[in-house]
Amino acid sequence: MIRVQREDFDVGAEMAALSEGNPRVGAVVSFVGVVREMVEGASGEPAITALTLEHYPGMTERQLAEIEAEARARWPLEACLVVHRYGRLEPGDRIVLVVTASAHRQAALEACSFLIDWLKTKAPFWKREETAAGAKWVAARDGDDSAAERWDKTDEK
Amino acid sequence: MIRVQREDFDVGAEMAALSEGNPRVGAVVSFVGVVREMVEGASGEPAITALTLEHYPGMTERQLAEIEAEARARWPLEACLVVHRYGRLEPGDRIVLVVTASAHRQAALEACSFLIDWLKTKAPFWKREETAAGAKWVAARDGDDSAAERWDKTDEK
Amino acid sequence: MTLLYFAWLRTRIGQQSETVTLPDGVTTVGALLEWLKQRGPGYAAALEDLSVVRVAVNQDFAALDHPVADGDEVALFPPVTGG
Amino acid sequence: MTLLYFAWLRTRIGQQSETVTLPDGVTTVGALLEWLKQRGPGYAAALEDLSVVRVAVNQDFAALDHPVADGDEVALFPPVTGG
C-alpha cells in the first residue's frame, strides 16, 4: 500500500493496522525519516529552518507502487506500507514512513531497508532547504545510489 | 535505554520520544516482535493459544544493557531503546520492541537489526507455547545463532 | 507533447509545463533535449549539464535513446532527493 | 552458592533455586555440573545433554572451565528463546 500526502501520519496506528487480524505476522519493522536541523555533514553551515518537498503527482505514486511490488516479489511480506509526505516541513517533522510485516524478522528488516534505499533513488521527490542564508535545492547524494545498487546484485537475498 | 516489563508498550509514543527535541535525528527505525498463531514452519501443527515468557530478573536487564552498549559502540546512534515483555501473551500481542535513532538511515537500520539478532541469542528469556495439544518449551533455532554470528565478523561495520 | 519541469529545472526554464509540437527528426529523448536547448537561455542553462538531468517518458524513467512522440508526457527533473 | 534454574531445567530439577555448599574440588562450572548430576534423578535428567544447557556465573554467560566459588550466583538454563 502506498500513499503520497501532505498530512502527517500516525506511526503506531499504521504499524498496528498492518499486523492486526493476521495471525501469520511475527515481525513488524518501520522506518521513519525525520527533517534534521543540520545540513548534511556541514557543522559550520546554518541550521535548516524548513524543507519543501516537491513531487511529480502520478509518477510518484506509480514509482512507489513499483518499488512496493519489487519488495513483495523479493521477500515473503504479509503487508507493506509506504507513506511519503510533500509540501512544507520543519525540523523534527516526519517525512516518510516505511512499514513491513512478515512471519520472519529477517524478511521484514531487509525489505524495509530495501524500500527506503530504492525510494531514495527512484521516487520523484525533490527537497528544497531553507536556512537563514537562503533556500537551495538539495543535491542528490552518491551514497544513495550505492545504497540502492547493493540491491541490484541478483544474489542479494 | 532498556526495559523489561509485563505491560504492553506504545510503539508510536516510544519512537516519537526517542527523536523529540533532538535536531540531529534523521532516521528512526523500529522492530516489533508479535506472537504468531502458527508454530514455526509447521502447517499441520495446532495453533498457539498462548505463550508464556520466563526470564532471569537481574541478568536479563544486564544482558540487554550490554547489547545496547555494544550497538552504541558500533553505530553512531542518537538514541536506542529495547523493551522486552515477560509473562503470558496471546497471538497478536507484542513481545519485544527495538527502536534506534540516528542521523543516518543506514546506522539506524543496521543497529536495529543487530539488536534484535543479538537479543535473540543473548537475552535470558524462554518461551513456553500452549496449544490445544498441550504446552511445551520452545527450542532454540540454529538460524538465530547464525543470524547473531554475522555480527561477530570484525569487518561487519 | 506535454513537457513537465520539476525542482530547479522548473525555476530555470521558468515554467512548470508546456505543450509543444515536435519538429521532424526529434524522435528520441536525446534529440528532444538538444532541440529544447535551442529554445532560449533558460532552457540552455537548465540543460547545460545533462549528467544532472533525469527524464521520464509517460511517468517512467527513460534513457537518451528512448523514443518520444507527440502525445507523450515527458518530464525533466534533477536526480531525486526524497526519503 | 546460590543455584537458579530456568525453563525446563527448573521443571525437571523440580525447584527454582537452592543454596548449596560446594564440596572440595568443585572449582569450575564443569565440575559443578558433574557434582549436580549425582544429586538425584531430576538433576541427572536435566543435565543429561549438556549441549542444551547454558550456565551463567554472577549473571554472565560462563564456559565449562569458568571458576566457581561459594558466594557465586550460578544459573542453569536452556538456550534462550526470547525476542
Tab-separated table of C-alpha atoms in Angstrom:
chain	number	residue	atom	x	y	z
A	1	MET	CA	0.000	0.000	0.000
A	2	ILE	CA	1.368	3.426	-0.860
A	3	ARG	CA	0.224	6.943	-0.026
A	4	VAL	CA	1.519	10.370	-1.031
A	5	GLN	CA	0.081	13.050	1.203
A	6	ARG	CA	0.593	16.464	2.719
A	7	GLU	CA	-0.582	15.390	6.205
A	8	ASP	CA	1.458	13.759	8.960
A	9	PHE	CA	0.945	10.055	9.763
A	10	ASP	CA	0.487	8.076	12.994
A	11	VAL	CA	3.341	5.560	13.087
A	12	GLY	CA	1.940	3.353	15.862
A	13	ALA	CA	-1.525	3.174	14.304
A	14	GLU	CA	-0.128	2.367	10.852
A	15	MET	CA	2.079	-0.417	12.261
A	16	ALA	CA	-0.773	-1.915	14.296
A	17	ALA	CA	-3.110	-1.831	11.285
A	18	LEU	CA	-0.615	-3.829	9.233
A	19	SER	CA	-0.479	-6.784	11.619
A	20	GLU	CA	-3.972	-6.650	13.128
A	21	GLY	CA	-6.028	-9.721	12.398
A	22	ASN	CA	-3.224	-11.502	10.545
A	23	PRO	CA	-2.062	-14.458	12.670
A	24	ARG	CA	0.966	-15.051	10.413
A	25	VAL	CA	2.698	-11.741	11.251
A	26	GLY	CA	5.619	-12.226	13.647
A	27	ALA	CA	7.681	-9.128	12.896
A	28	VAL	CA	6.778	-5.547	12.016
A	29	VAL	CA	9.577	-3.147	11.060
A	30	SER	CA	9.227	0.572	10.498
A	31	PHE	CA	11.466	3.292	9.177
A	32	VAL	CA	10.622	6.947	9.811
A	33	GLY	CA	12.551	9.724	8.091
A	34	VAL	CA	12.679	12.978	10.064
A	35	VAL	CA	13.704	16.502	8.985
A	36	ARG	CA	17.056	17.275	10.595
A	37	GLU	CA	18.061	20.752	11.603
A	38	MET	CA	21.588	20.337	10.339
A	39	VAL	CA	22.859	20.356	6.776
A	40	GLU	CA	24.431	17.088	5.695
A	41	GLY	CA	27.845	16.803	7.330
A	42	ALA	CA	28.408	20.547	7.475
A	43	SER	CA	28.954	21.737	11.023
A	44	GLY	CA	29.702	25.307	10.005
A	45	GLU	CA	26.587	25.779	7.868
A	46	PRO	CA	23.414	27.469	9.043
A	47	ALA	CA	20.593	25.373	10.513
A	48	ILE	CA	17.685	24.349	8.322
A	49	THR	CA	14.556	26.309	9.164
A	50	ALA	CA	12.227	24.497	6.755
A	51	LEU	CA	12.149	21.999	3.918
A	52	THR	CA	9.786	21.950	0.958
A	53	LEU	CA	9.196	18.661	-0.832
A	54	GLU	CA	8.089	18.891	-4.446
A	55	HIS	CA	6.869	15.779	-6.232
A	56	TYR	CA	5.514	14.604	-9.580
A	57	PRO	CA	1.889	13.642	-8.980
A	58	GLY	CA	1.079	10.486	-10.876
A	59	MET	CA	4.645	9.332	-11.463
A	60	THR	CA	5.397	9.407	-7.734
A	61	GLU	CA	2.533	7.037	-6.900
A	62	ARG	CA	3.445	4.856	-9.866
A	63	GLN	CA	7.110	4.568	-8.873
A	64	LEU	CA	6.274	3.851	-5.229
A	65	ALA	CA	3.822	1.140	-6.310
A	66	GLU	CA	6.548	-0.432	-8.457
A	67	ILE	CA	9.038	-0.325	-5.590
A	68	GLU	CA	6.487	-1.980	-3.317
A	69	ALA	CA	5.769	-4.681	-5.910
A	70	GLU	CA	9.511	-5.335	-6.181
A	71	ALA	CA	9.847	-5.734	-2.399
A	72	ARG	CA	6.885	-8.111	-2.323
A	73	ALA	CA	8.438	-10.172	-5.110
A	74	ARG	CA	11.763	-10.441	-3.237
A	75	TRP	CA	10.557	-11.108	0.325
A	76	PRO	CA	7.613	-13.028	1.790
A	77	LEU	CA	5.764	-9.999	3.162
A	78	GLU	CA	2.376	-10.202	4.811
A	79	ALA	CA	1.881	-6.459	4.446
A	80	CYS	CA	3.780	-3.387	3.318
A	81	LEU	CA	3.161	0.353	3.544
A	82	VAL	CA	4.969	3.412	2.196
A	83	VAL	CA	3.713	6.897	3.115
A	84	HIS	CA	5.617	9.896	1.761
A	85	ARG	CA	4.742	13.489	2.542
A	86	TYR	CA	5.124	16.542	0.319
A	87	GLY	CA	4.842	20.253	0.964
A	88	ARG	CA	6.484	22.367	3.630
A	89	LEU	CA	8.033	20.624	6.648
A	90	GLU	CA	10.020	21.850	9.615
A	91	PRO	CA	12.877	20.274	11.600
A	92	GLY	CA	11.549	17.381	13.662
A	93	ASP	CA	8.676	16.714	11.236
A	94	ARG	CA	8.271	13.222	9.818
A	95	ILE	CA	8.842	12.964	6.041
A	96	VAL	CA	8.490	9.314	5.148
A	97	LEU	CA	7.234	6.072	6.677
A	98	VAL	CA	8.023	2.551	5.531
A	99	VAL	CA	6.424	-0.398	7.330
A	100	THR	CA	6.932	-4.070	6.531
A	101	ALA	CA	5.280	-7.051	8.196
A	102	SER	CA	6.339	-10.659	7.783
A	103	ALA	CA	6.324	-14.001	9.579
A	104	HIS	CA	10.096	-13.632	9.979
A	105	ARG	CA	12.210	-10.769	11.186
A	106	GLN	CA	14.904	-11.052	8.505
A	107	ALA	CA	12.389	-10.580	5.676
A	108	ALA	CA	10.765	-7.590	7.387
A	109	LEU	CA	14.122	-5.951	8.180
A	110	GLU	CA	15.666	-6.485	4.741
A	111	ALA	CA	12.537	-5.406	2.869
A	112	CYS	CA	12.285	-2.218	4.941
A	113	SER	CA	15.918	-1.396	4.222
A	114	PHE	CA	15.433	-2.130	0.518
A	115	LEU	CA	12.301	0.046	0.298
A	116	ILE	CA	13.917	3.123	1.802
A	117	ASP	CA	17.077	2.698	-0.294
A	118	TRP	CA	15.144	2.325	-3.548
A	119	LEU	CA	12.727	5.089	-2.696
A	120	LYS	CA	15.649	7.482	-2.183
A	121	THR	CA	16.844	6.950	-5.771
A	122	LYS	CA	13.658	6.153	-7.695
A	123	ALA	CA	10.747	8.117	-6.243
A	124	PRO	CA	10.378	11.571	-7.844
A	125	PHE	CA	10.638	13.909	-4.862
A	126	TRP	CA	12.903	16.933	-4.578
A	127	LYS	CA	13.864	18.744	-1.395
A	128	ARG	CA	14.396	22.485	-1.141
A	129	GLU	CA	16.070	23.564	2.095
A	130	GLU	CA	15.575	26.955	3.709
A	131	THR	CA	18.224	28.377	6.025
A	132	ALA	CA	18.892	31.847	7.397
A	133	ALA	CA	21.264	32.234	4.428
A	134	GLY	CA	18.580	31.467	1.839
A	135	ALA	CA	16.973	28.498	0.110
A	136	LYS	CA	18.511	25.900	-2.147
A	137	TRP	CA	17.646	22.629	-3.846
A	138	VAL	CA	19.283	19.646	-2.159
A	139	ALA	CA	21.766	17.824	-4.379
A	140	ALA	CA	21.477	14.043	-4.710
A	141	ARG	CA	23.997	12.062	-2.724
A	142	ASP	CA	26.269	9.474	-4.347
A	143	GLY	CA	25.791	7.372	-1.217
A	144	ASP	CA	22.123	6.968	-2.047
A	145	ASP	CA	22.914	5.479	-5.425
A	146	SER	CA	25.372	2.993	-3.995
A	147	ALA	CA	22.956	2.053	-1.200
A	148	ALA	CA	20.311	1.323	-3.826
A	149	GLU	CA	22.756	-0.509	-6.085
A	150	ARG	CA	23.587	-3.132	-3.492
A	151	TRP	CA	20.053	-4.482	-4.002
A	152	ASP	CA	20.724	-4.897	-7.736
A	153	LYS	CA	23.017	-7.865	-7.120
A	154	THR	CA	20.919	-10.885	-8.040
A	155	ASP	CA	22.345	-12.912	-5.161
A	156	GLU	CA	21.429	-10.284	-2.581
A	157	LYS	CA	18.603	-12.212	-0.987
B	1	MET	CA	17.623	2.536	27.370
B	2	ILE	CA	16.263	-0.891	28.232
B	3	ARG	CA	13.089	-2.038	29.968
B	4	VAL	CA	11.819	-5.488	30.974
B	5	GLN	CA	8.130	-5.367	31.770
B	6	ARG	CA	4.874	-7.294	31.883
B	7	GLU	CA	2.849	-4.458	30.293
B	8	ASP	CA	2.370	-3.688	26.615
B	9	PHE	CA	4.141	-0.677	25.059
B	10	ASP	CA	3.035	2.151	22.749
B	11	VAL	CA	5.235	1.901	19.652
B	12	GLY	CA	4.404	5.313	18.197
B	13	ALA	CA	4.917	7.121	21.500
B	14	GLU	CA	8.235	5.355	22.181
B	15	MET	CA	9.524	6.213	18.712
B	16	ALA	CA	8.457	9.846	18.984
B	17	ALA	CA	10.070	10.174	22.422
B	18	LEU	CA	13.400	8.984	21.038
B	19	SER	CA	13.662	11.714	18.403
B	20	GLU	CA	11.766	14.538	20.095
B	21	GLY	CA	13.881	17.581	20.802
B	22	ASN	CA	16.974	16.101	19.146
B	23	PRO	CA	17.659	18.079	15.946
B	24	ARG	CA	20.301	15.550	14.834
B	25	VAL	CA	17.887	12.621	14.392
B	26	GLY	CA	17.122	11.948	10.725
B	27	ALA	CA	16.039	8.302	10.904
B	28	VAL	CA	14.092	6.276	13.445
B	29	VAL	CA	13.788	2.518	12.940
B	30	SER	CA	11.640	0.162	14.973
B	31	PHE	CA	11.283	-3.584	15.195
B	32	VAL	CA	8.220	-5.100	16.863
B	33	GLY	CA	8.010	-8.831	17.554
B	34	VAL	CA	4.471	-10.198	17.613
B	35	VAL	CA	3.133	-13.556	18.898
B	36	ARG	CA	2.186	-15.638	15.871
B	37	GLU	CA	-0.638	-18.129	15.925
B	38	MET	CA	1.314	-20.694	13.977
B	39	VAL	CA	4.116	-22.951	15.125
B	40	GLU	CA	7.394	-22.378	13.282
B	41	GLY	CA	7.083	-23.800	9.775
B	42	ALA	CA	4.617	-26.500	10.804
B	43	SER	CA	1.396	-26.241	8.847
B	44	GLY	CA	-0.076	-29.415	10.312
B	45	GLU	CA	0.513	-28.476	13.946
B	46	PRO	CA	-2.120	-26.973	16.224
B	47	ALA	CA	-2.378	-23.207	16.557
B	48	ILE	CA	-0.738	-21.469	19.517
B	49	THR	CA	-3.304	-20.301	22.049
B	50	ALA	CA	-0.866	-18.558	24.393
B	51	LEU	CA	2.801	-18.011	25.094
B	52	THR	CA	4.483	-17.568	28.467
B	53	LEU	CA	7.800	-15.783	28.615
B	54	GLU	CA	10.020	-16.607	31.578
B	55	HIS	CA	13.110	-14.508	32.237
B	56	TYR	CA	16.009	-14.186	34.667
B	57	PRO	CA	15.456	-10.932	36.565
B	58	GLY	CA	18.748	-9.133	37.005
B	59	MET	CA	20.681	-10.977	34.305
B	60	THR	CA	18.094	-10.071	31.656
B	61	GLU	CA	18.461	-6.340	32.296
B	62	ARG	CA	22.228	-6.717	32.477
B	63	GLN	CA	22.495	-8.571	29.161
B	64	LEU	CA	20.163	-6.143	27.402
B	65	ALA	CA	22.202	-3.211	28.702
B	66	GLU	CA	25.374	-4.856	27.360
B	67	ILE	CA	23.773	-5.460	23.978
B	68	GLU	CA	22.684	-1.815	23.855
B	69	ALA	CA	26.187	-0.645	24.785
B	70	GLU	CA	27.624	-2.807	22.007
B	71	ALA	CA	25.231	-1.299	19.444
B	72	ARG	CA	26.121	2.212	20.598
B	73	ALA	CA	29.828	1.391	20.263
B	74	ARG	CA	29.374	0.097	16.712
B	75	TRP	CA	26.990	2.706	15.248
B	76	PRO	CA	26.584	6.470	15.760
B	77	LEU	CA	23.203	6.307	17.491
B	78	GLU	CA	21.437	9.331	18.908
B	79	ALA	CA	19.119	7.111	20.949
B	80	CYS	CA	18.297	3.461	21.423
B	81	LEU	CA	15.508	1.586	23.218
B	82	VAL	CA	14.839	-2.088	23.898
B	83	VAL	CA	11.595	-3.109	25.640
B	84	HIS	CA	11.001	-6.816	26.243
B	85	ARG	CA	7.849	-8.215	27.838
B	86	TYR	CA	7.530	-11.285	30.034
B	87	GLY	CA	4.537	-13.231	31.337
B	88	ARG	CA	1.576	-14.619	29.467
B	89	LEU	CA	0.882	-13.344	25.945
B	90	GLU	CA	-1.645	-14.274	23.278
B	91	PRO	CA	-1.411	-14.379	19.476
B	92	GLY	CA	-1.272	-10.850	18.091
B	93	ASP	CA	0.298	-9.475	21.283
B	94	ARG	CA	3.539	-7.523	21.018
B	95	ILE	CA	6.564	-9.229	22.679
B	96	VAL	CA	9.540	-7.015	22.017
B	97	LEU	CA	10.326	-3.524	20.761
B	98	VAL	CA	13.656	-2.266	19.457
B	99	VAL	CA	13.987	1.390	18.406
B	100	THR	CA	17.102	3.076	17.065
B	101	ALA	CA	17.532	6.731	16.127
B	102	SER	CA	20.448	8.163	14.193
B	103	ALA	CA	21.353	10.997	11.871
B	104	HIS	CA	21.609	8.422	9.076
B	105	ARG	CA	19.287	5.676	7.981
B	106	GLN	CA	21.977	3.026	7.469
B	107	ALA	CA	23.177	3.262	11.080
B	108	ALA	CA	19.629	3.102	12.441
B	109	LEU	CA	18.680	0.150	10.229
B	110	GLU	CA	21.824	-1.878	10.884
B	111	ALA	CA	21.809	-1.248	14.629
B	112	CYS	CA	18.144	-2.280	14.884
B	113	SER	CA	18.885	-5.496	13.006
B	114	PHE	CA	21.931	-6.155	15.196
B	115	LEU	CA	19.988	-5.558	18.416
B	116	ILE	CA	17.201	-7.992	17.608
B	117	ASP	CA	19.667	-10.637	16.377
B	118	TRP	CA	21.836	-10.390	19.490
B	119	LEU	CA	18.886	-10.208	21.822
B	120	LYS	CA	17.563	-13.481	20.361
B	121	THR	CA	20.730	-15.339	21.349
B	122	LYS	CA	21.959	-13.478	24.449
B	123	ALA	CA	19.000	-12.221	26.458
B	124	PRO	CA	17.784	-14.796	29.007
B	125	PHE	CA	14.142	-15.289	28.029
B	126	TRP	CA	12.418	-18.626	27.444
B	127	LYS	CA	9.143	-19.149	25.627
B	128	ARG	CA	6.601	-21.798	26.567
B	129	GLU	CA	3.898	-22.313	23.937
B	130	GLU	CA	0.408	-23.527	24.698
B	131	THR	CA	-1.648	-25.283	22.034
B	132	ALA	CA	-4.793	-27.403	22.140
B	133	ALA	CA	-2.405	-30.403	22.305
B	134	GLY	CA	-0.613	-29.142	25.446
B	135	ALA	CA	2.268	-26.863	26.392
B	136	LYS	CA	5.931	-27.111	25.533
B	137	TRP	CA	9.121	-25.093	25.851
B	138	VAL	CA	10.223	-23.618	22.534
B	139	ALA	CA	13.559	-24.987	21.296
B	140	ALA	CA	16.238	-22.513	20.229
B	141	ARG	CA	16.649	-22.139	16.483
B	142	ASP	CA	20.012	-22.645	14.761
B	143	GLY	CA	19.057	-19.775	12.472
B	144	ASP	CA	19.145	-17.392	15.420
B	145	ASP	CA	22.743	-18.301	16.203
B	146	SER	CA	23.877	-17.795	12.627
B	147	ALA	CA	21.964	-14.502	12.408
B	148	ALA	CA	23.790	-13.298	15.521
B	149	GLU	CA	27.150	-14.638	14.331
B	150	ARG	CA	27.210	-12.490	11.211
B	151	TRP	CA	27.712	-9.515	13.538
B	152	ASP	CA	30.814	-11.155	15.026
B	153	LYS	CA	32.828	-10.543	11.888
B	154	THR	CA	35.086	-7.661	12.825
B	155	ASP	CA	34.714	-6.090	9.392
B	156	GLU	CA	30.940	-6.054	9.584
B	157	LYS	CA	30.701	-2.380	10.112
C	1	MET	CA	3.645	16.592	-26.393
C	2	THR	CA	3.258	17.687	-22.800
C	3	LEU	CA	6.514	18.783	-21.149
C	4	LEU	CA	6.806	18.974	-17.356
C	5	TYR	CA	9.660	20.549	-15.379
C	6	PHE	CA	10.452	19.998	-11.708
C	7	ALA	CA	12.693	21.470	-8.983
C	8	TRP	CA	15.479	23.731	-10.294
C	9	LEU	CA	14.763	22.741	-13.891
C	10	ARG	CA	11.334	24.281	-13.408
C	11	THR	CA	12.731	27.511	-11.946
C	12	ARG	CA	15.485	27.856	-14.580
C	13	ILE	CA	13.161	27.195	-17.507
C	14	GLY	CA	10.655	29.474	-15.862
C	15	GLN	CA	7.551	27.360	-16.209
C	16	GLN	CA	6.051	24.192	-14.822
C	17	SER	CA	4.640	22.730	-18.021
C	18	GLU	CA	4.052	23.456	-21.672
C	19	THR	CA	2.589	21.767	-24.719
C	20	VAL	CA	4.819	21.572	-27.796
C	21	THR	CA	4.622	20.054	-31.259
C	22	LEU	CA	7.782	18.116	-32.090
C	23	PRO	CA	9.639	19.129	-35.262
C	24	ASP	CA	10.506	16.395	-37.743
C	25	GLY	CA	13.559	14.405	-36.754
C	26	VAL	CA	13.048	14.707	-32.998
C	27	THR	CA	12.239	11.089	-32.188
C	28	THR	CA	14.363	10.332	-29.110
C	29	VAL	CA	14.876	11.791	-25.626
C	30	GLY	CA	18.378	12.881	-26.653
C	31	ALA	CA	17.138	14.750	-29.742
C	32	LEU	CA	14.362	16.349	-27.669
C	33	LEU	CA	16.888	17.709	-25.156
C	34	GLU	CA	19.091	19.126	-27.934
C	35	TRP	CA	16.062	20.792	-29.511
C	36	LEU	CA	14.921	22.247	-26.178
C	37	LYS	CA	18.371	23.756	-25.543
C	38	GLN	CA	17.870	25.964	-28.618
C	39	ARG	CA	14.602	27.384	-27.349
C	40	GLY	CA	16.125	30.091	-25.140
C	41	PRO	CA	18.721	30.964	-22.500
C	42	GLY	CA	16.615	29.460	-19.667
C	43	TYR	CA	16.491	26.110	-21.434
C	44	ALA	CA	20.188	26.269	-22.291
C	45	ALA	CA	21.079	26.991	-18.650
C	46	ALA	CA	18.803	24.248	-17.321
C	47	LEU	CA	20.110	21.630	-19.754
C	48	GLU	CA	23.761	22.679	-19.747
C	49	ASP	CA	24.913	19.641	-17.715
C	50	LEU	CA	22.873	16.606	-18.713
C	51	SER	CA	24.568	14.477	-16.038
C	52	VAL	CA	22.204	16.093	-13.515
C	53	VAL	CA	19.092	15.883	-15.659
C	54	ARG	CA	16.726	12.899	-15.471
C	55	VAL	CA	13.967	12.226	-17.968
C	56	ALA	CA	10.693	10.365	-17.602
C	57	VAL	CA	8.540	9.440	-20.595
C	58	ASN	CA	4.941	8.706	-19.644
C	59	GLN	CA	5.985	8.569	-15.975
C	60	ASP	CA	8.779	6.013	-16.380
C	61	PHE	CA	12.485	6.810	-16.264
C	62	ALA	CA	13.894	6.922	-19.813
C	63	ALA	CA	17.404	6.935	-21.285
C	64	LEU	CA	18.630	9.248	-24.069
C	65	ASP	CA	17.824	6.712	-26.793
C	66	HIS	CA	14.235	6.219	-25.627
C	67	PRO	CA	11.726	7.111	-28.392
C	68	VAL	CA	9.428	10.103	-27.959
C	69	ALA	CA	6.361	11.138	-29.953
C	70	ASP	CA	3.583	13.712	-29.858
C	71	GLY	CA	1.068	12.590	-27.253
C	72	ASP	CA	3.768	11.581	-24.771
C	73	GLU	CA	4.094	13.173	-21.336
C	74	VAL	CA	7.801	13.956	-20.922
C	75	ALA	CA	9.181	15.235	-17.620
C	76	LEU	CA	12.618	16.723	-16.941
C	77	PHE	CA	13.988	16.906	-13.407
C	78	PRO	CA	17.170	16.654	-11.326
C	79	PRO	CA	18.213	13.407	-9.579
C	80	VAL	CA	15.592	12.702	-6.918
C	81	THR	CA	16.164	13.620	-3.261
C	82	GLY	CA	13.173	12.202	-1.398
C	83	GLY	CA	13.052	9.844	1.534
D	1	MET	CA	26.410	-20.779	46.475
D	2	THR	CA	23.010	-19.808	45.092
D	3	LEU	CA	21.799	-22.019	42.258
D	4	LEU	CA	18.993	-20.859	39.945
D	5	TYR	CA	17.151	-22.981	37.385
D	6	PHE	CA	15.036	-21.716	34.497
D	7	ALA	CA	12.566	-23.076	31.917
D	8	TRP	CA	12.595	-26.891	31.541
D	9	LEU	CA	15.686	-27.209	33.752
D	10	ARG	CA	13.597	-25.728	36.541
D	11	THR	CA	10.710	-28.128	35.967
D	12	ARG	CA	12.968	-31.205	35.635
D	13	ILE	CA	15.010	-30.394	38.724
D	14	GLY	CA	11.782	-29.539	40.493
D	15	GLN	CA	12.770	-26.249	42.072
D	16	GLN	CA	13.541	-22.687	41.103
D	17	SER	CA	16.533	-22.080	43.349
D	18	GLU	CA	18.568	-23.583	46.163
D	19	THR	CA	21.560	-22.720	48.282
D	20	VAL	CA	24.388	-25.276	48.393
D	21	THR	CA	27.853	-25.526	49.924
D	22	LEU	CA	30.389	-26.694	47.374
D	23	PRO	CA	32.415	-29.823	48.263
D	24	ASP	CA	36.191	-29.618	47.998
D	25	GLY	CA	37.444	-29.983	44.455
D	26	VAL	CA	34.425	-28.376	42.784
D	27	THR	CA	36.061	-25.222	41.452
D	28	THR	CA	34.779	-24.955	37.858
D	29	VAL	CA	31.415	-24.871	36.089
D	30	GLY	CA	32.186	-28.308	34.587
D	31	ALA	CA	32.896	-29.878	37.991
D	32	LEU	CA	29.770	-28.239	39.419
D	33	LEU	CA	27.594	-29.802	36.705
D	34	GLU	CA	29.129	-33.259	37.276
D	35	TRP	CA	28.539	-32.927	41.020
D	36	LEU	CA	24.918	-31.786	40.489
D	37	LYS	CA	24.190	-34.793	38.237
D	38	GLN	CA	24.841	-37.077	41.241
D	39	ARG	CA	22.276	-35.306	43.414
D	40	GLY	CA	19.233	-37.189	42.125
D	41	PRO	CA	17.324	-38.437	39.085
D	42	GLY	CA	15.805	-34.978	38.394
D	43	TYR	CA	19.283	-33.426	38.168
D	44	ALA	CA	20.572	-36.346	36.067
D	45	ALA	CA	17.652	-35.966	33.638
D	46	ALA	CA	18.022	-32.181	33.442
D	47	LEU	CA	21.786	-32.334	32.848
D	48	GLU	CA	21.867	-35.419	30.610
D	49	ASP	CA	22.649	-33.460	27.427
D	50	LEU	CA	24.948	-30.547	28.263
D	51	SER	CA	24.791	-29.276	24.672
D	52	VAL	CA	21.401	-27.766	25.550
D	53	VAL	CA	22.443	-26.384	28.941
D	54	ARG	CA	23.753	-22.858	29.343
D	55	VAL	CA	25.423	-21.553	32.502
D	56	ALA	CA	25.684	-18.042	33.894
D	57	VAL	CA	28.019	-17.187	36.785
D	58	ASN	CA	27.044	-13.972	38.529
D	59	GLN	CA	24.704	-13.139	35.629
D	60	ASP	CA	27.286	-13.528	32.867
D	61	PHE	CA	27.462	-16.442	30.448
D	62	ALA	CA	30.239	-18.842	31.510
D	63	ALA	CA	32.030	-21.770	29.826
D	64	LEU	CA	32.771	-25.149	31.473
D	65	ASP	CA	36.239	-24.055	32.610
D	66	HIS	CA	34.963	-20.898	34.308
D	67	PRO	CA	35.837	-20.864	38.048
D	68	VAL	CA	33.074	-21.092	40.655
D	69	ALA	CA	33.179	-20.482	44.420
D	70	ASP	CA	30.816	-20.231	47.355
D	71	GLY	CA	29.156	-16.833	47.232
D	72	ASP	CA	28.592	-17.023	43.466
D	73	GLU	CA	25.149	-16.920	41.868
D	74	VAL	CA	25.105	-19.704	39.281
D	75	ALA	CA	22.171	-20.170	36.921
D	76	LEU	CA	21.424	-23.123	34.647
D	77	PHE	CA	19.030	-22.766	31.725
D	78	PRO	CA	18.392	-23.891	28.140
D	79	PRO	CA	19.475	-21.849	25.107
D	80	VAL	CA	17.483	-18.628	25.172
D	81	THR	CA	14.366	-18.166	23.014
D	82	GLY	CA	13.328	-14.559	23.563
D	83	GLY	CA	12.754	-11.807	21.060
